[in-house]
mmCIF file of N, CA and C in Angstrom:
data_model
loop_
_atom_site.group_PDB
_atom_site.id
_atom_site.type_symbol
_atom_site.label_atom_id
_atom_site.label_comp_id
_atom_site.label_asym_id
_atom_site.label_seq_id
_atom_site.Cartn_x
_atom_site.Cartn_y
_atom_site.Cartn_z
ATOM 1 N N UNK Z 27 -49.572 10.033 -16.078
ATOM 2 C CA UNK Z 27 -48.381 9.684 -16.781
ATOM 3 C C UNK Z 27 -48.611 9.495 -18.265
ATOM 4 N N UNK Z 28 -47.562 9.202 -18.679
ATOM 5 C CA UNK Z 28 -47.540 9.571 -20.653
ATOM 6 C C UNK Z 28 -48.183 7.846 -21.188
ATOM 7 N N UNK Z 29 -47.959 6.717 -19.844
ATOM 8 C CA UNK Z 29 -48.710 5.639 -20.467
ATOM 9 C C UNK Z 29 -50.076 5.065 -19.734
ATOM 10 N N UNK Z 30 -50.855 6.470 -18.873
ATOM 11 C CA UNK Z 30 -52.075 6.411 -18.660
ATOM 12 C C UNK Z 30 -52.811 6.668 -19.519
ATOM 13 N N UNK Z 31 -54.155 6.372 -19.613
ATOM 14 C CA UNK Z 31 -55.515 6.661 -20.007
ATOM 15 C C UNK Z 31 -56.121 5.441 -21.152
ATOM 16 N N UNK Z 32 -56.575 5.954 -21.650
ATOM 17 C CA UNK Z 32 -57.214 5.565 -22.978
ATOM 18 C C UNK Z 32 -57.429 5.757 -24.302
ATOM 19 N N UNK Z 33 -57.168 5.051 -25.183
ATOM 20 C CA UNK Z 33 -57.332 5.708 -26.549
ATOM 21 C C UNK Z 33 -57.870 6.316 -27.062
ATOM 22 N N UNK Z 34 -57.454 7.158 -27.768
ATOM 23 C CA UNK Z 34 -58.540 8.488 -28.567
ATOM 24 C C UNK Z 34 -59.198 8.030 -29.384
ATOM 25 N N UNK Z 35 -60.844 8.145 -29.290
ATOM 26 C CA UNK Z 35 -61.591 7.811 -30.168
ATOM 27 C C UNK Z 35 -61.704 9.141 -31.184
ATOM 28 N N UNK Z 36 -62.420 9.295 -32.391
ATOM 29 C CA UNK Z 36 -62.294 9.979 -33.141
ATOM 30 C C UNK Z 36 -62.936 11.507 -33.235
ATOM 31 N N UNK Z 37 -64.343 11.654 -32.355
ATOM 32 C CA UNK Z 37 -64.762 12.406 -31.798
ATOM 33 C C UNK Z 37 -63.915 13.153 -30.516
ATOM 34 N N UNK Z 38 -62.917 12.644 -30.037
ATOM 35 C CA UNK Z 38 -62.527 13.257 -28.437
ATOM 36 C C UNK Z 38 -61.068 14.177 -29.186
ATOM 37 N N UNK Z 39 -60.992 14.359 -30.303
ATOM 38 C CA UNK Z 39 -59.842 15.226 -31.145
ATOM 39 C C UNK Z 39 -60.731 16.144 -30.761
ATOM 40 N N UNK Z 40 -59.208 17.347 -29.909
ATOM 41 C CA UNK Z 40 -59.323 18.588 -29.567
ATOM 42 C C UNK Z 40 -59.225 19.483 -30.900
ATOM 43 N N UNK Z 41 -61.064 20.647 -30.912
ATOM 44 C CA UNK Z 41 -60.853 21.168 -31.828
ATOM 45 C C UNK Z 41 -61.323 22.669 -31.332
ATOM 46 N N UNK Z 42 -61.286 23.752 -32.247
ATOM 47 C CA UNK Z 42 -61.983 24.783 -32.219
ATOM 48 C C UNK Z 42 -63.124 24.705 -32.001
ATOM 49 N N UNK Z 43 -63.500 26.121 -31.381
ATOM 50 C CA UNK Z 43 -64.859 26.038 -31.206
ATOM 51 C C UNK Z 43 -65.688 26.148 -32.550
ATOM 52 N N UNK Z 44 -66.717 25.883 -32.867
ATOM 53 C CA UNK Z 44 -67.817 26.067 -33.841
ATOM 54 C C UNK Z 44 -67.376 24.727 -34.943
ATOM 55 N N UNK Z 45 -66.024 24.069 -34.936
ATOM 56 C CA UNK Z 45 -65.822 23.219 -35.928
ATOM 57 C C UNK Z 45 -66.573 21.997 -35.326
ATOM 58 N N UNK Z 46 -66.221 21.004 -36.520
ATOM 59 C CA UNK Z 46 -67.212 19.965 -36.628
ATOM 60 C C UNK Z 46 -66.680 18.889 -36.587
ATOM 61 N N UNK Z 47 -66.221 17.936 -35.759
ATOM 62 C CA UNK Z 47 -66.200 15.941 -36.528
ATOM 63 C C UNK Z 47 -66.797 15.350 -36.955
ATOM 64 N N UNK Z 48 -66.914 15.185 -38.898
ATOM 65 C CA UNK Z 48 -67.689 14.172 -39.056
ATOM 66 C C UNK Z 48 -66.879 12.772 -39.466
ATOM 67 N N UNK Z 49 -67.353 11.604 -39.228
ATOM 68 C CA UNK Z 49 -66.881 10.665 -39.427
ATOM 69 C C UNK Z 49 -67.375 9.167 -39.495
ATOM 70 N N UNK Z 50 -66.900 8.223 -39.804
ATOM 71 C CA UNK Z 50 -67.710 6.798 -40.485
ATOM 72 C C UNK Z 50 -67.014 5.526 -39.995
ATOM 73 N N UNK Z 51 -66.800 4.229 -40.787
ATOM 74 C CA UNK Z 51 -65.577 3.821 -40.428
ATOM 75 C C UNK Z 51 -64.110 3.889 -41.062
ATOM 76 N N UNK Z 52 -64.124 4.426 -42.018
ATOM 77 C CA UNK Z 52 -63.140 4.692 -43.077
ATOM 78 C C UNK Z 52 -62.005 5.536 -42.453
ATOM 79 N N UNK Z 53 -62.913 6.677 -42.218
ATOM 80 C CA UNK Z 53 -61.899 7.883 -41.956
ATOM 81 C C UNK Z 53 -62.798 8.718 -41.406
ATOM 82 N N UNK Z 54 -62.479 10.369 -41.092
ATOM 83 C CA UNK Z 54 -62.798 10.994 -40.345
ATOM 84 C C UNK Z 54 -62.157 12.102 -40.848
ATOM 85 N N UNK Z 55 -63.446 13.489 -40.619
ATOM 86 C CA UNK Z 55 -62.155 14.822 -41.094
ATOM 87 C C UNK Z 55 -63.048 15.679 -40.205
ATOM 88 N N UNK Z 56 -62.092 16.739 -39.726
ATOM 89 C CA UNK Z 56 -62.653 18.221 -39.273
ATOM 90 C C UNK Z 56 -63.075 19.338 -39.992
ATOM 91 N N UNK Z 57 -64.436 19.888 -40.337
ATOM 92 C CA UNK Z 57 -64.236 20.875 -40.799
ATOM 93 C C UNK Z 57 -65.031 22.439 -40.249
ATOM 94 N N UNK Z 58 -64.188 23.181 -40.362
ATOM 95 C CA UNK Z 58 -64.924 24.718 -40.169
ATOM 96 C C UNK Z 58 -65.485 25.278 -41.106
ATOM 97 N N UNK Z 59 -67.215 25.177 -40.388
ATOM 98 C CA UNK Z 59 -68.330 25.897 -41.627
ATOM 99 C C UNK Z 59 -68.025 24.871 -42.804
ATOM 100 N N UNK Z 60 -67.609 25.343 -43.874
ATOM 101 C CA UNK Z 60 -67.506 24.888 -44.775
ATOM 102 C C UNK Z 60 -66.171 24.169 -45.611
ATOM 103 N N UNK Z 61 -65.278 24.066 -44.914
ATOM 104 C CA UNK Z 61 -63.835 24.538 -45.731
ATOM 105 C C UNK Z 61 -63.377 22.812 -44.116
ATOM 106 N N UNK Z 62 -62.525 21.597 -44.827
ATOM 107 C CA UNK Z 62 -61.910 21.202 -43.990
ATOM 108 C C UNK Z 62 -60.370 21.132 -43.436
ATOM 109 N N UNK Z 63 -60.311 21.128 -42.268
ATOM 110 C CA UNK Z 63 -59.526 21.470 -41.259
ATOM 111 C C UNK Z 63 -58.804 20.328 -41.122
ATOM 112 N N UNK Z 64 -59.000 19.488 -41.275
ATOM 113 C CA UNK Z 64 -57.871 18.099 -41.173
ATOM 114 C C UNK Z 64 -58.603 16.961 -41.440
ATOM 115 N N UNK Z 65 -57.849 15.803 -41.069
ATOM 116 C CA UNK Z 65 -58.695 14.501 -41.645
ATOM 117 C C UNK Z 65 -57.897 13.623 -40.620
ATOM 118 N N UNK Z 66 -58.614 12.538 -40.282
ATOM 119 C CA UNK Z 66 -58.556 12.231 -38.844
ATOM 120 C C UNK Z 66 -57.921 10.777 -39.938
ATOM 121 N N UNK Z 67 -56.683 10.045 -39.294
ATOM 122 C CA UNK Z 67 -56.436 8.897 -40.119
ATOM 123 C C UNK Z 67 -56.640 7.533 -38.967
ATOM 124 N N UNK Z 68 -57.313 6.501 -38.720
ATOM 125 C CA UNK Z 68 -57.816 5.294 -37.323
ATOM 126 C C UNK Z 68 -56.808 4.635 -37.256
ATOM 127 N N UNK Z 69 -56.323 3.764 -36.114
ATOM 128 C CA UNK Z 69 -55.099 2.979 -36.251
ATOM 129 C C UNK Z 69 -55.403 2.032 -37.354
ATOM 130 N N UNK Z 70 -54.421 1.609 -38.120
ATOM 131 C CA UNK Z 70 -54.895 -0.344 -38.999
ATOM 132 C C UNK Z 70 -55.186 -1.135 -37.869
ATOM 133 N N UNK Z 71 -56.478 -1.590 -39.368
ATOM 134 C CA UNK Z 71 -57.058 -3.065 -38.768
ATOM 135 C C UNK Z 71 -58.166 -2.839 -37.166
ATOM 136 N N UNK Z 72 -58.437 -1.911 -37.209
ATOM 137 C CA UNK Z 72 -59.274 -1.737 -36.193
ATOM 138 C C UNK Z 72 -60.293 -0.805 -36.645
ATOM 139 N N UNK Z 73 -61.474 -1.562 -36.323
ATOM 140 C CA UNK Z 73 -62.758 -0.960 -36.649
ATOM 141 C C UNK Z 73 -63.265 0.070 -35.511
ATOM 142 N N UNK Z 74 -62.667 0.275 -34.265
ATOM 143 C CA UNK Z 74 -63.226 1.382 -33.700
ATOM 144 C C UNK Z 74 -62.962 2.802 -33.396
ATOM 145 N N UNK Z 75 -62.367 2.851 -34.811
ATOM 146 C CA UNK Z 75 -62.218 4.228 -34.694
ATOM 147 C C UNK Z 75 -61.245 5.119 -33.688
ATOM 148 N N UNK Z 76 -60.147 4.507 -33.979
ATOM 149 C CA UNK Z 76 -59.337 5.507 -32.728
ATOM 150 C C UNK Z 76 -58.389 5.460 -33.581
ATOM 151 N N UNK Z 77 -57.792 6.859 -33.307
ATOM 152 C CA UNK Z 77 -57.208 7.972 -33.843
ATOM 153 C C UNK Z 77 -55.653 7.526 -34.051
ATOM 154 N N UNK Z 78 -54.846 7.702 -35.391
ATOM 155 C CA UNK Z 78 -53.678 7.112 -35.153
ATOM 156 C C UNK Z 78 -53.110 8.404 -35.704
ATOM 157 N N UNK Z 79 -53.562 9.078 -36.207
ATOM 158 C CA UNK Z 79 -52.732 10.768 -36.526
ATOM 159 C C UNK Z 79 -53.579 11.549 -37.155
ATOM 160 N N UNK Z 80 -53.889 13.170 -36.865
ATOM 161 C CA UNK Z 80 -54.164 14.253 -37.856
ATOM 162 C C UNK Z 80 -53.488 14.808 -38.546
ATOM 163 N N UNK Z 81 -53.840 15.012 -39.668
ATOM 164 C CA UNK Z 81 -53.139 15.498 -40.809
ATOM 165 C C UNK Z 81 -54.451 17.413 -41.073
ATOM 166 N N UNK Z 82 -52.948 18.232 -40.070
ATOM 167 C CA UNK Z 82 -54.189 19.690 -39.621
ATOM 168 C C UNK Z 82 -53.629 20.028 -41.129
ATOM 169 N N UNK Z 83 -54.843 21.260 -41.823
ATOM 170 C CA UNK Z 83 -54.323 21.237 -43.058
ATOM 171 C C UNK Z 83 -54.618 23.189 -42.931
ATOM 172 N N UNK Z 84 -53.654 23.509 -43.945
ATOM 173 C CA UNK Z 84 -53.678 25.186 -44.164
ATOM 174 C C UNK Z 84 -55.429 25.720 -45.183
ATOM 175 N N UNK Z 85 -55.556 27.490 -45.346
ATOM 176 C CA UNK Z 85 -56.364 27.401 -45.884
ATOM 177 C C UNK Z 85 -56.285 26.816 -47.109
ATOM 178 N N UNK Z 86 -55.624 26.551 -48.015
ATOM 179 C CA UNK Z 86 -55.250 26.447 -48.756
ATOM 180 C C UNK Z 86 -55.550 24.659 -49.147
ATOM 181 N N UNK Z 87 -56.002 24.180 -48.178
ATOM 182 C CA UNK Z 87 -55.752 22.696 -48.659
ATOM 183 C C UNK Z 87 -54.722 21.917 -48.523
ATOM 184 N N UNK Z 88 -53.530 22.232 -47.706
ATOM 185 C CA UNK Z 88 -52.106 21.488 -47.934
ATOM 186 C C UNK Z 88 -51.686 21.107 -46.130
ATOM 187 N N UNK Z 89 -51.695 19.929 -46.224
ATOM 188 C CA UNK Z 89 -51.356 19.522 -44.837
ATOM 189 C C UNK Z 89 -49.869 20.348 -44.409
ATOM 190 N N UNK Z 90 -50.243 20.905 -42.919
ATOM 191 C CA UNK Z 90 -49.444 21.463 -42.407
ATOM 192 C C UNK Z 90 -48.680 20.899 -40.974
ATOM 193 N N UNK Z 91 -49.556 20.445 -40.604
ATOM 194 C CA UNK Z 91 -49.196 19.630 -39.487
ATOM 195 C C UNK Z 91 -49.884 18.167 -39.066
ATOM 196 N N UNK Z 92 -49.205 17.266 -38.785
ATOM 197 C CA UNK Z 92 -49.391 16.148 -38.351
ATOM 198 C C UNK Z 92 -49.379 15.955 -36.943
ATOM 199 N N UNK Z 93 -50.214 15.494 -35.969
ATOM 200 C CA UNK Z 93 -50.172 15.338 -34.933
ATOM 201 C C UNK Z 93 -50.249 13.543 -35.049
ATOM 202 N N UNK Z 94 -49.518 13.072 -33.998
ATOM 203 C CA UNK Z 94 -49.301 11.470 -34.220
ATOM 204 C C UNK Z 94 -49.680 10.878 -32.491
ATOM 205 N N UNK Z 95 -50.565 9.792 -32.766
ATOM 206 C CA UNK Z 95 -51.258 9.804 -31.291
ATOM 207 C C UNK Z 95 -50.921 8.239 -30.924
ATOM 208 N N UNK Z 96 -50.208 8.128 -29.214
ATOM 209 C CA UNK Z 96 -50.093 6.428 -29.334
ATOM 210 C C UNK Z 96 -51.499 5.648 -28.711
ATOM 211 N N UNK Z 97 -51.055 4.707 -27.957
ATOM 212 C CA UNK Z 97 -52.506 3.672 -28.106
ATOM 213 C C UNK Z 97 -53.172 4.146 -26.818
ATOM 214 N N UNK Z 98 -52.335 4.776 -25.939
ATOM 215 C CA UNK Z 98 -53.081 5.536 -24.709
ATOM 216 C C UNK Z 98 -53.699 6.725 -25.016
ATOM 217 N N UNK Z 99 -53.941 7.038 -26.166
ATOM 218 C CA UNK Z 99 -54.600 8.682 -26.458
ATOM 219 C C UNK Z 99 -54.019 10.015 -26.389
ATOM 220 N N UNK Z 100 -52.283 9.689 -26.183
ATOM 221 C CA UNK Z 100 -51.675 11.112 -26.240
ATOM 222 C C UNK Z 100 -50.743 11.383 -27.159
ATOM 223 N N UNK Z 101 -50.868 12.244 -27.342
ATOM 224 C CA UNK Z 101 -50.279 13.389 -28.706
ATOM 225 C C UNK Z 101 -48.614 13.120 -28.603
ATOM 226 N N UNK Z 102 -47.786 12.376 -28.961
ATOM 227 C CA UNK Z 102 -46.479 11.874 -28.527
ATOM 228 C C UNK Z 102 -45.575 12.340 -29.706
ATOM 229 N N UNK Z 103 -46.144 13.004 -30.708
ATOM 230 C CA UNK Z 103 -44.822 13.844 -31.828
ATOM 231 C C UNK Z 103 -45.751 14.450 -32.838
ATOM 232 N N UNK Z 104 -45.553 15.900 -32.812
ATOM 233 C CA UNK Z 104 -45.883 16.977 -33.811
ATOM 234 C C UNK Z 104 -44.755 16.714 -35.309
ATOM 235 N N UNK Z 105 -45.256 16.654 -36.573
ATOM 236 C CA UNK Z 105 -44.657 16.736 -37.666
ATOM 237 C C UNK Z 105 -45.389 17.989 -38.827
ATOM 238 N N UNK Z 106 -44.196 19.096 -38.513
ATOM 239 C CA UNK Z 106 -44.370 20.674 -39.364
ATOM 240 C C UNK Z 106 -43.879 20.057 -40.734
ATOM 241 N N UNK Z 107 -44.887 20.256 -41.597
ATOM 242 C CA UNK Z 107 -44.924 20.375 -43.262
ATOM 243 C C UNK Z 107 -44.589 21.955 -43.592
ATOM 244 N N UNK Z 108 -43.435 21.904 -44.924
ATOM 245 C CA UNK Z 108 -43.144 23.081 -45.722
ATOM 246 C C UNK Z 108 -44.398 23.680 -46.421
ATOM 247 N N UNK Z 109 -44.518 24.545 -47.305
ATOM 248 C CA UNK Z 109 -45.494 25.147 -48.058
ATOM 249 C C UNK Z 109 -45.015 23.747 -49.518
ATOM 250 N N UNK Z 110 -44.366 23.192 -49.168
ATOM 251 C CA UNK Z 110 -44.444 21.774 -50.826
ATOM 252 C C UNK Z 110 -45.256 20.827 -50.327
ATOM 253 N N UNK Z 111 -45.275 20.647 -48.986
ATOM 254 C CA UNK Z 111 -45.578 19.559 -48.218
ATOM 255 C C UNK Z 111 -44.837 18.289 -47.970
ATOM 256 N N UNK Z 112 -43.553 18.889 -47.848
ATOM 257 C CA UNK Z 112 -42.578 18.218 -47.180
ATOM 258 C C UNK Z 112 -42.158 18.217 -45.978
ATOM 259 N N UNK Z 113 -41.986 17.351 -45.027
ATOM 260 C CA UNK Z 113 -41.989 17.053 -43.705
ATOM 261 C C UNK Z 113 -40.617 18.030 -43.715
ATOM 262 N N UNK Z 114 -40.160 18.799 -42.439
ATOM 263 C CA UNK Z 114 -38.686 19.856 -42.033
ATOM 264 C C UNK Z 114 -38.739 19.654 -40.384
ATOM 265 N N UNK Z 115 -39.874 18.859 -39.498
ATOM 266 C CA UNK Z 115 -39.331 18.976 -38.398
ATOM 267 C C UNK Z 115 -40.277 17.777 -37.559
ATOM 268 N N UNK Z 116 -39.453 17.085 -36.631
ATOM 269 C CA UNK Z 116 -40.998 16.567 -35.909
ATOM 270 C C UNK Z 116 -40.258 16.588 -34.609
ATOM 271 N N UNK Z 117 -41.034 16.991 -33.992
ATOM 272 C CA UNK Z 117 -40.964 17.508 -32.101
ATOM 273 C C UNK Z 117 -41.642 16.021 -31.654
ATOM 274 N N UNK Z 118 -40.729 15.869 -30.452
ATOM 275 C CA UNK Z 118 -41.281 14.525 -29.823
ATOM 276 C C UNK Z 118 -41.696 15.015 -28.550
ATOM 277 N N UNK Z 119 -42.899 14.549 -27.676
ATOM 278 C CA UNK Z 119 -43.069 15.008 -26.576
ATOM 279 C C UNK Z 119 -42.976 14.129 -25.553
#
């Protein structure tokens, strides 16, 4: 069910193959080879690192999508960024 499991720690973000999580206590980002892929943002006020949204980003550097995660570890609303980087849609699941 949508209020089973456990919270997403910062490493368990579903990624491509060959990409990378590196991360600290601050923050957290994905990147491929060389070039990064998003940046992992932790809930406030909690030091262990679990995941409160990705911010997936284009080649270009410009966040494109937001994935927003609740305290059970699932993906509960996609938010599509324009090419300005203005929010135009968020899908709830």
């Amino acid at each position: 069910g949508y209020e089973d499991g456990k919270p997403l720690y910062f490493n368990q973000v579903p990624v491509s193959d060959f990409w990378e999580i590196l991360g600290d206590n601050q923050s957290a980002c994905i990147e491929d080879v060389t070039q990064e892929r998003a940046v992992i943002h932790y809930v406030d006020g909690m030091q262990a690192r679990l995941v409160k949204q990705v911010d997936w980003k284009d080649l270009e550097g410009r966040v494109r999508q937001v994935d927003h995660y609740n305290r059970f570890g699932a993906c509960f609303a996609k938010t599509t960024y324009s090419a300005d980087s203005e929010p135009i849609m968020t899908v709830y699941q």
